[in-house]
Amino acid sequence: MKIFSARILGLCFLAAACSGTLLAKGPVYSGIQNQTVTLTSEPAGAAVYLNGQLICASTPAVVTIPCSGFITPDKKNMSAAIKRAQYESRVQLVFKLDGYQDGEVALLPKIAPLKGNKYQFAWPATASHVFKRDPKVQRVYDQDPTIVAGEAHNRVSRDKAGQSALEQTIIRWFFDSDPRGARVYWRVISSVPAEVKNTNETYLMTTPFEETRSFNILGLTYENSRDVQIEIKVSKKGYEDQIKRFNVRQAIDQQEISGFFELVPKEQPQSQPAQAQPMQSVQQQYQQPYPQQVPPQPYQQYPPQQQYPQQPQQYPQQYPQQPQYR
């Protein structure tokens, strides 16, 4: 009998509370404030929606949400009016991530009294959600031998460096060229820039190049790795640049990125033949001025030669003729 009477009394109190809430006059809202909210999720990379509109492409992020600012509740039933204002002014956020069940997070404000019959909203500055695995997707990836169980959507992040399976997967990089000594550059080309960003060229070394390294590309997952490529560029002075691109998902399965570059010499510009001079007519040749003539020098007189006295001519001495003997 006592238990029955206690139940009847509780139902009466519950009915009174409900009737007070339902019969309370609606609060009067005034002013809208922009509240800055930090959105996080586990795992990261979730998209967040407000009233069906995308406000965050990938968590973690900081967004600004328009919220109610002030209310003026009914004086007759103040507590019921404040509870009603909290429920009607709540902000409902939806977190979505591939391979996980969608999650909803409600931001409920705290109402603080001001002077008079006016109250102000105080909104929370953070909103976080922990995802649960989708059972259907979990079964599919548990049977895929190329993906580590539970790692299909695990994203490479600075917050948890080295904890994803992609960062622990070692890939062999090998590149060679003929002739050797060419410079090797690499960069990331992404078809999903909202998840994986494109990068600039990074210098590695000269050919031949061989190294083992992991895929520590921020935002990379097993799922979006199909939409990401690694571009290798080889450059050498006097030869044409060559570029090859490799799919990241294929490289993960093969655990190797390798290639050989047959460099092609650049074409040297051909020397232009000497232009033939046009032939001049006979008239043009005769019209050319004669070369300048040297003026004649004045005649220079030399002094006469010194004359010596003429010597008498000497004749040979004649001897008397000798007699001839018979």
mmCIF file of C-alpha atoms in Angstrom:
data_model
loop_
_atom_site.group_PDB
_atom_site.id
_atom_site.type_symbol
_atom_site.label_atom_id
_atom_site.label_comp_id
_atom_site.label_asym_id
_atom_site.label_seq_id
_atom_site.Cartn_x
_atom_site.Cartn_y
_atom_site.Cartn_z
ATOM 1 C CA MET A 1 0.000 0.000 0.000
ATOM 2 C CA LYS A 2 2.877 2.372 0.832
ATOM 3 C CA ILE A 3 4.625 1.558 -2.437
ATOM 4 C CA PHE A 4 1.425 2.213 -4.387
ATOM 5 C CA SER A 5 0.880 5.574 -2.703
ATOM 6 C CA ALA A 6 4.513 6.583 -3.375
ATOM 7 C CA ARG A 7 4.088 5.824 -7.072
ATOM 8 C CA ILE A 8 0.887 7.854 -7.205
ATOM 9 C CA LEU A 9 2.636 10.790 -5.561
ATOM 10 C CA GLY A 10 5.560 10.614 -8.010
ATOM 11 C CA LEU A 11 3.225 10.588 -10.988
ATOM 12 C CA CYS A 12 1.484 13.650 -9.643
ATOM 13 C CA PHE A 13 4.764 15.564 -9.323
ATOM 14 C CA LEU A 14 5.814 14.498 -12.854
ATOM 15 C CA ALA A 15 2.489 15.621 -14.310
ATOM 16 C CA ALA A 16 2.787 18.966 -12.556
ATOM 17 C CA ALA A 17 6.306 19.523 -13.913
ATOM 18 C CA CYS A 18 5.278 18.592 -17.434
ATOM 19 C CA SER A 19 2.189 20.763 -17.325
ATOM 20 C CA GLY A 20 4.268 23.701 -16.116
ATOM 21 C CA THR A 21 6.718 23.264 -18.970
ATOM 22 C CA LEU A 22 4.002 22.948 -21.575
ATOM 23 C CA LEU A 23 1.915 25.825 -20.272
ATOM 24 C CA ALA A 24 4.894 28.179 -19.832
ATOM 25 C CA LYS A 25 4.901 31.165 -22.122
ATOM 26 C CA GLY A 26 7.554 30.980 -24.832
ATOM 27 C CA PRO A 27 10.749 32.983 -24.165
ATOM 28 C CA VAL A 28 11.552 36.058 -26.225
ATOM 29 C CA TYR A 29 14.909 35.768 -28.034
ATOM 30 C CA SER A 30 17.010 38.814 -28.853
ATOM 31 C CA GLY A 31 20.411 39.097 -30.511
ATOM 32 C CA ILE A 32 22.633 36.512 -32.223
ATOM 33 C CA GLN A 33 26.239 35.891 -31.232
ATOM 34 C CA ASN A 34 28.918 34.144 -33.309
ATOM 35 C CA GLN A 35 30.426 31.410 -31.196
ATOM 36 C CA THR A 36 33.858 29.964 -32.031
ATOM 37 C CA VAL A 37 33.831 26.179 -31.595
ATOM 38 C CA THR A 38 36.730 23.734 -31.862
ATOM 39 C CA LEU A 39 35.661 20.498 -33.586
ATOM 40 C CA THR A 40 37.539 17.243 -32.962
ATOM 41 C CA SER A 41 36.851 13.591 -33.645
ATOM 42 C CA GLU A 42 38.379 10.186 -33.070
ATOM 43 C CA PRO A 43 39.676 9.270 -35.611
ATOM 44 C CA ALA A 44 40.338 12.624 -37.228
ATOM 45 C CA GLY A 45 39.286 13.630 -40.737
ATOM 46 C CA ALA A 46 35.516 13.721 -40.210
ATOM 47 C CA ALA A 47 33.154 16.083 -42.002
ATOM 48 C CA VAL A 48 30.789 18.110 -39.802
ATOM 49 C CA TYR A 49 27.331 19.339 -40.873
ATOM 50 C CA LEU A 50 24.983 21.909 -39.330
ATOM 51 C CA ASN A 51 21.361 21.894 -40.524
ATOM 52 C CA GLY A 52 22.422 19.872 -43.572
ATOM 53 C CA GLN A 53 25.201 22.301 -44.564
ATOM 54 C CA LEU A 54 28.885 21.443 -44.465
ATOM 55 C CA ILE A 55 30.743 23.638 -41.954
ATOM 56 C CA CYS A 56 33.930 21.568 -41.619
ATOM 57 C CA ALA A 57 35.571 19.427 -44.326
ATOM 58 C CA SER A 58 37.994 17.630 -42.021
ATOM 59 C CA THR A 59 38.514 17.578 -38.285
ATOM 60 C CA PRO A 60 40.217 18.933 -36.267
ATOM 61 C CA ALA A 61 39.116 22.461 -37.155
ATOM 62 C CA VAL A 62 37.908 25.720 -35.645
ATOM 63 C CA VAL A 63 34.597 27.097 -36.961
ATOM 64 C CA THR A 64 32.273 29.983 -36.164
ATOM 65 C CA ILE A 65 28.610 29.093 -35.513
ATOM 66 C CA PRO A 66 25.765 31.640 -35.192
ATOM 67 C CA CYS A 67 23.966 31.056 -31.860
ATOM 68 C CA SER A 68 21.276 32.732 -29.795
ATOM 69 C CA GLY A 69 22.445 35.599 -27.640
ATOM 70 C CA PHE A 70 19.807 36.672 -25.061
ATOM 71 C CA ILE A 71 16.312 35.693 -23.918
ATOM 72 C CA THR A 72 13.580 37.202 -21.811
ATOM 73 C CA PRO A 73 11.682 34.311 -20.139
ATOM 74 C CA ASP A 74 8.219 34.279 -18.664
ATOM 75 C CA LYS A 75 8.226 35.519 -15.068
ATOM 76 C CA LYS A 76 5.373 33.237 -13.995
ATOM 77 C CA ASN A 77 7.291 30.010 -14.698
ATOM 78 C CA MET A 78 10.955 31.017 -14.935
ATOM 79 C CA SER A 79 12.603 27.578 -14.658
ATOM 80 C CA ALA A 80 10.357 25.972 -17.268
ATOM 81 C CA ALA A 81 10.945 28.846 -19.674
ATOM 82 C CA ILE A 82 14.716 28.566 -19.281
ATOM 83 C CA LYS A 83 14.671 24.783 -19.921
ATOM 84 C CA ARG A 84 12.522 25.344 -22.973
ATOM 85 C CA ALA A 85 14.933 28.002 -24.239
ATOM 86 C CA GLN A 86 17.883 25.634 -23.778
ATOM 87 C CA TYR A 87 16.145 22.894 -25.764
ATOM 88 C CA GLU A 88 14.932 25.175 -28.570
ATOM 89 C CA SER A 89 18.304 26.953 -28.937
ATOM 90 C CA ARG A 90 20.463 23.817 -29.015
ATOM 91 C CA VAL A 91 22.906 23.395 -31.931
ATOM 92 C CA GLN A 92 22.836 19.933 -33.493
ATOM 93 C CA LEU A 93 26.078 18.879 -35.213
ATOM 94 C CA VAL A 94 26.426 15.738 -37.357
ATOM 95 C CA PHE A 95 29.841 14.055 -37.721
ATOM 96 C CA LYS A 96 30.389 11.814 -40.761
ATOM 97 C CA LEU A 97 33.361 9.633 -41.702
ATOM 98 C CA ASP A 98 33.565 6.825 -44.260
ATOM 99 C CA GLY A 99 33.584 3.406 -42.669
ATOM 100 C CA TYR A 100 32.051 4.654 -39.399
ATOM 101 C CA GLN A 101 28.579 5.274 -38.090
ATOM 102 C CA ASP A 102 27.357 8.875 -38.199
ATOM 103 C CA GLY A 103 27.388 10.652 -34.854
ATOM 104 C CA GLU A 104 25.372 13.583 -33.504
ATOM 105 C CA VAL A 105 26.615 16.088 -30.940
ATOM 106 C CA ALA A 106 24.250 18.643 -29.388
ATOM 107 C CA LEU A 107 25.614 21.920 -28.058
ATOM 108 C CA LEU A 108 23.444 22.975 -25.097
ATOM 109 C CA PRO A 109 23.994 26.500 -23.768
ATOM 110 C CA LYS A 110 24.142 27.638 -20.206
ATOM 111 C CA ILE A 111 21.893 30.567 -19.368
ATOM 112 C CA ALA A 112 23.207 33.182 -16.951
ATOM 113 C CA PRO A 113 21.014 35.969 -15.537
ATOM 114 C CA LEU A 114 21.699 39.614 -16.282
ATOM 115 C CA LYS A 115 20.147 42.778 -14.878
ATOM 116 C CA GLY A 116 16.396 42.825 -14.917
ATOM 117 C CA ASN A 117 14.521 39.953 -16.520
ATOM 118 C CA LYS A 118 17.149 39.280 -19.179
ATOM 119 C CA TYR A 119 19.344 36.180 -19.511
ATOM 120 C CA GLN A 120 22.430 35.528 -21.620
ATOM 121 C CA PHE A 121 23.486 32.317 -23.368
ATOM 122 C CA ALA A 122 26.940 30.825 -22.673
ATOM 123 C CA TRP A 123 27.879 28.287 -25.358
ATOM 124 C CA PRO A 124 30.532 25.545 -25.071
ATOM 125 C CA ALA A 125 33.775 26.186 -26.967
ATOM 126 C CA THR A 126 34.447 22.566 -28.015
ATOM 127 C CA ALA A 127 32.551 19.720 -29.643
ATOM 128 C CA SER A 128 34.045 16.228 -29.892
ATOM 129 C CA HIS A 129 32.814 12.856 -31.128
ATOM 130 C CA VAL A 130 34.221 9.327 -30.931
ATOM 131 C CA PHE A 131 33.195 7.212 -33.919
ATOM 132 C CA LYS A 132 32.057 3.621 -33.836
ATOM 133 C CA ARG A 133 32.968 1.202 -36.569
ATOM 134 C CA ASP A 134 30.343 0.380 -39.122
ATOM 135 C CA PRO A 135 29.785 -3.406 -38.774
ATOM 136 C CA LYS A 136 29.148 -3.857 -42.497
ATOM 137 C CA VAL A 137 32.315 -2.039 -43.540
ATOM 138 C CA GLN A 138 34.318 -3.764 -40.818
ATOM 139 C CA ARG A 139 33.464 -7.204 -42.183
ATOM 140 C CA VAL A 140 34.488 -6.191 -45.713
ATOM 141 C CA TYR A 141 37.922 -4.922 -44.712
ATOM 142 C CA ASP A 142 38.581 -7.781 -42.356
ATOM 143 C CA GLN A 143 38.481 -10.028 -45.431
ATOM 144 C CA ASP A 144 40.754 -7.796 -47.579
ATOM 145 C CA PRO A 145 44.289 -9.210 -47.311
ATOM 146 C CA THR A 146 45.879 -6.028 -48.721
ATOM 147 C CA ILE A 147 44.609 -3.799 -45.886
ATOM 148 C CA VAL A 148 45.469 -4.153 -42.244
ATOM 149 C CA ALA A 149 42.330 -4.818 -40.188
ATOM 150 C CA GLY A 150 40.890 -1.536 -38.930
ATOM 151 C CA GLU A 151 43.351 0.611 -40.903
ATOM 152 C CA ALA A 152 41.268 1.381 -43.998
ATOM 153 C CA HIS A 153 40.408 4.882 -42.783
ATOM 154 C CA ASN A 154 43.201 5.460 -40.274
ATOM 155 C CA ARG A 155 44.703 8.767 -41.356
ATOM 156 C CA VAL A 156 48.333 9.907 -41.178
ATOM 157 C CA SER A 157 48.350 12.844 -38.759
ATOM 158 C CA ARG A 158 50.818 14.980 -36.851
ATOM 159 C CA ASP A 159 48.790 14.476 -33.679
ATOM 160 C CA LYS A 160 49.493 10.726 -33.752
ATOM 161 C CA ALA A 161 52.736 10.480 -35.633
ATOM 162 C CA GLY A 162 53.898 6.962 -36.454
ATOM 163 C CA GLN A 163 50.754 5.192 -35.196
ATOM 164 C CA SER A 164 49.126 4.396 -38.549
ATOM 165 C CA ALA A 165 49.872 1.270 -40.556
ATOM 166 C CA LEU A 166 50.876 3.390 -43.582
ATOM 167 C CA GLU A 167 53.682 5.040 -41.631
ATOM 168 C CA GLN A 168 54.948 1.612 -40.594
ATOM 169 C CA THR A 169 54.917 0.255 -44.169
ATOM 170 C CA ILE A 170 58.425 0.363 -45.655
ATOM 171 C CA ILE A 171 58.697 1.105 -49.386
ATOM 172 C CA ARG A 172 61.851 0.645 -51.509
ATOM 173 C CA TRP A 173 62.709 3.600 -53.753
ATOM 174 C CA PHE A 174 65.183 2.986 -56.612
ATOM 175 C CA PHE A 175 65.913 5.169 -59.648
ATOM 176 C CA ASP A 176 68.716 5.083 -62.206
ATOM 177 C CA SER A 177 69.477 6.908 -65.443
ATOM 178 C CA ASP A 178 71.748 6.790 -68.458
ATOM 179 C CA PRO A 179 73.940 8.792 -68.226
ATOM 180 C CA ARG A 180 74.140 8.776 -64.454
ATOM 181 C CA GLY A 181 74.474 11.801 -62.201
ATOM 182 C CA ALA A 182 71.004 13.229 -62.891
ATOM 183 C CA ARG A 183 69.168 15.021 -60.096
ATOM 184 C CA VAL A 184 66.064 13.307 -58.694
ATOM 185 C CA TYR A 185 63.047 15.287 -57.396
ATOM 186 C CA TRP A 186 59.686 14.072 -56.041
ATOM 187 C CA ARG A 187 56.323 15.593 -55.095
ATOM 188 C CA VAL A 188 52.762 14.559 -54.183
ATOM 189 C CA ILE A 189 49.899 15.001 -56.667
ATOM 190 C CA SER A 190 46.479 14.532 -55.059
ATOM 191 C CA SER A 191 43.039 14.248 -56.656
ATOM 192 C CA VAL A 192 41.461 14.834 -53.218
ATOM 193 C CA PRO A 193 43.139 18.056 -52.007
ATOM 194 C CA ALA A 194 40.604 18.370 -49.165
ATOM 195 C CA GLU A 195 42.172 15.278 -47.574
ATOM 196 C CA VAL A 196 45.724 15.087 -48.988
ATOM 197 C CA LYS A 197 47.489 18.283 -49.995
ATOM 198 C CA ASN A 198 49.664 18.717 -53.065
ATOM 199 C CA THR A 199 53.316 19.420 -52.326
ATOM 200 C CA ASN A 200 56.198 21.181 -54.040
ATOM 201 C CA GLU A 201 59.209 19.426 -55.528
ATOM 202 C CA THR A 202 61.713 18.040 -53.021
ATOM 203 C CA TYR A 203 65.279 17.157 -53.974
ATOM 204 C CA LEU A 204 66.382 13.612 -53.128
ATOM 205 C CA MET A 205 69.826 12.861 -54.625
ATOM 206 C CA THR A 206 71.562 12.118 -57.911
ATOM 207 C CA THR A 207 71.188 8.852 -59.786
ATOM 208 C CA PRO A 208 71.668 6.048 -58.975
ATOM 209 C CA PHE A 209 69.326 6.544 -55.999
ATOM 210 C CA GLU A 210 68.159 3.791 -53.620
ATOM 211 C CA GLU A 211 66.410 4.210 -50.259
ATOM 212 C CA THR A 212 63.814 2.583 -48.022
ATOM 213 C CA ARG A 213 61.236 4.955 -46.548
ATOM 214 C CA SER A 214 57.631 5.053 -45.338
ATOM 215 C CA PHE A 215 54.616 6.966 -46.604
ATOM 216 C CA ASN A 216 54.330 9.762 -44.042
ATOM 217 C CA ILE A 217 52.084 11.887 -46.266
ATOM 218 C CA LEU A 218 49.688 13.864 -44.068
ATOM 219 C CA GLY A 219 46.029 12.919 -44.536
ATOM 220 C CA LEU A 220 46.812 9.689 -46.402
ATOM 221 C CA THR A 221 44.665 6.575 -45.810
ATOM 222 C CA TYR A 222 44.341 3.229 -47.535
ATOM 223 C CA GLU A 223 41.063 4.434 -49.046
ATOM 224 C CA ASN A 224 42.236 7.739 -50.543
ATOM 225 C CA SER A 225 45.650 6.373 -51.555
ATOM 226 C CA ARG A 226 44.063 5.374 -54.886
ATOM 227 C CA ASP A 227 43.621 9.084 -55.635
ATOM 228 C CA VAL A 228 47.187 10.092 -54.751
ATOM 229 C CA GLN A 229 50.261 9.874 -56.997
ATOM 230 C CA ILE A 230 54.003 10.256 -56.501
ATOM 231 C CA GLU A 231 55.720 12.240 -59.266
ATOM 232 C CA ILE A 232 59.430 11.581 -59.919
ATOM 233 C CA LYS A 233 61.377 14.096 -62.001
ATOM 234 C CA VAL A 234 64.927 13.559 -63.304
ATOM 235 C CA SER A 235 66.965 16.525 -64.550
ATOM 236 C CA LYS A 236 70.490 16.803 -65.964
ATOM 237 C CA LYS A 237 72.257 19.669 -67.709
ATOM 238 C CA GLY A 238 72.305 19.218 -71.472
ATOM 239 C CA TYR A 239 69.440 16.663 -71.428
ATOM 240 C CA GLU A 240 65.657 16.865 -71.524
ATOM 241 C CA ASP A 241 63.803 16.566 -68.194
ATOM 242 C CA GLN A 242 61.825 13.337 -67.714
ATOM 243 C CA ILE A 243 58.841 12.718 -65.389
ATOM 244 C CA LYS A 244 57.188 9.504 -64.203
ATOM 245 C CA ARG A 245 54.171 9.134 -61.904
ATOM 246 C CA PHE A 246 53.349 6.216 -59.600
ATOM 247 C CA ASN A 247 50.034 5.415 -57.896
ATOM 248 C CA VAL A 248 50.436 5.293 -54.123
ATOM 249 C CA ARG A 249 48.051 2.369 -53.589
ATOM 250 C CA GLN A 250 49.869 0.293 -56.199
ATOM 251 C CA ALA A 251 53.207 1.199 -54.632
ATOM 252 C CA ILE A 252 51.908 0.080 -51.224
ATOM 253 C CA ASP A 253 50.859 -3.293 -52.631
ATOM 254 C CA GLN A 254 54.165 -3.763 -54.471
ATOM 255 C CA GLN A 255 56.209 -2.197 -51.642
ATOM 256 C CA GLU A 256 58.451 -0.581 -54.246
ATOM 257 C CA ILE A 257 58.749 2.490 -56.467
ATOM 258 C CA SER A 258 61.442 2.102 -59.115
ATOM 259 C CA GLY A 259 62.244 3.312 -62.606
ATOM 260 C CA PHE A 260 64.972 3.788 -65.213
ATOM 261 C CA PHE A 261 65.348 7.008 -67.206
ATOM 262 C CA GLU A 262 66.966 7.015 -70.648
ATOM 263 C CA LEU A 263 67.961 10.667 -70.935
ATOM 264 C CA VAL A 264 67.697 12.345 -74.327
ATOM 265 C CA PRO A 265 70.214 15.092 -75.260
ATOM 266 C CA LYS A 266 68.795 18.500 -76.021
ATOM 267 C CA GLU A 267 68.875 19.591 -79.654
ATOM 268 C CA GLN A 268 71.654 22.105 -80.291
ATOM 269 C CA PRO A 269 70.640 25.175 -82.319
ATOM 270 C CA GLN A 270 71.970 24.931 -85.916
ATOM 271 C CA SER A 271 74.426 27.657 -87.037
ATOM 272 C CA GLN A 272 72.999 29.905 -89.744
ATOM 273 C CA PRO A 273 74.922 29.872 -93.095
ATOM 274 C CA ALA A 274 76.761 33.036 -94.106
ATOM 275 C CA GLN A 275 74.635 35.213 -96.302
ATOM 276 C CA ALA A 276 76.009 35.675 -99.827
ATOM 277 C CA GLN A 277 76.804 39.253 -100.682
ATOM 278 C CA PRO A 278 74.819 40.571 -103.622
ATOM 279 C CA MET A 279 76.748 41.042 -106.867
ATOM 280 C CA GLN A 280 77.435 44.608 -107.822
ATOM 281 C CA SER A 281 76.925 45.837 -111.297
ATOM 282 C CA VAL A 282 79.771 47.200 -113.352
ATOM 283 C CA GLN A 283 78.393 50.703 -113.027
ATOM 284 C CA GLN A 284 78.315 50.457 -109.233
ATOM 285 C CA GLN A 285 81.867 49.189 -109.201
ATOM 286 C CA TYR A 286 83.076 52.173 -111.256
ATOM 287 C CA GLN A 287 81.149 54.572 -109.102
ATOM 288 C CA GLN A 288 83.187 53.602 -106.066
ATOM 289 C CA PRO A 289 85.781 56.243 -105.151
ATOM 290 C CA TYR A 290 89.386 55.629 -106.072
ATOM 291 C CA PRO A 291 91.823 55.025 -103.269
ATOM 292 C CA GLN A 292 93.559 58.114 -101.965
ATOM 293 C CA GLN A 293 96.806 58.810 -103.823
ATOM 294 C CA VAL A 294 99.982 59.767 -102.005
ATOM 295 C CA PRO A 295 101.112 63.281 -103.110
ATOM 296 C CA PRO A 296 104.528 63.361 -104.803
ATOM 297 C CA GLN A 297 107.429 64.300 -102.617
ATOM 298 C CA PRO A 298 109.560 67.364 -103.684
ATOM 299 C CA TYR A 299 112.797 66.623 -105.533
ATOM 300 C CA GLN A 300 115.781 66.611 -103.224
ATOM 301 C CA GLN A 301 119.058 67.799 -104.658
ATOM 302 C CA TYR A 302 122.150 66.078 -103.496
ATOM 303 C CA PRO A 303 125.583 67.834 -103.497
ATOM 304 C CA PRO A 304 127.736 67.080 -106.508
ATOM 305 C CA GLN A 305 130.267 64.384 -106.131
ATOM 306 C CA GLN A 306 133.826 65.447 -105.433
ATOM 307 C CA GLN A 307 135.934 65.310 -108.526
ATOM 308 C CA TYR A 308 139.472 64.141 -108.217
ATOM 309 C CA PRO A 309 142.316 65.249 -110.666
ATOM 310 C CA GLN A 310 142.638 62.919 -113.575
ATOM 311 C CA GLN A 311 145.720 60.741 -113.329
ATOM 312 C CA PRO A 312 147.897 60.384 -116.444
ATOM 313 C CA GLN A 313 147.285 57.169 -118.220
ATOM 314 C CA GLN A 314 150.085 54.767 -117.682
ATOM 315 C CA TYR A 315 150.961 52.327 -120.378
ATOM 316 C CA PRO A 316 152.803 49.111 -119.874
ATOM 317 C CA GLN A 317 156.603 49.327 -120.306
ATOM 318 C CA GLN A 318 157.828 48.119 -123.640
ATOM 319 C CA TYR A 319 160.974 46.067 -123.674
ATOM 320 C CA PRO A 320 163.346 45.902 -126.712
ATOM 321 C CA GLN A 321 162.619 43.078 -129.010
ATOM 322 C CA GLN A 322 164.968 40.211 -128.573
ATOM 323 C CA PRO A 323 166.672 38.845 -131.648
ATOM 324 C CA GLN A 324 165.409 35.702 -132.951
ATOM 325 C CA TYR A 325 167.735 32.825 -133.561
ATOM 326 C CA ARG A 326 167.384 30.279 -136.147
#
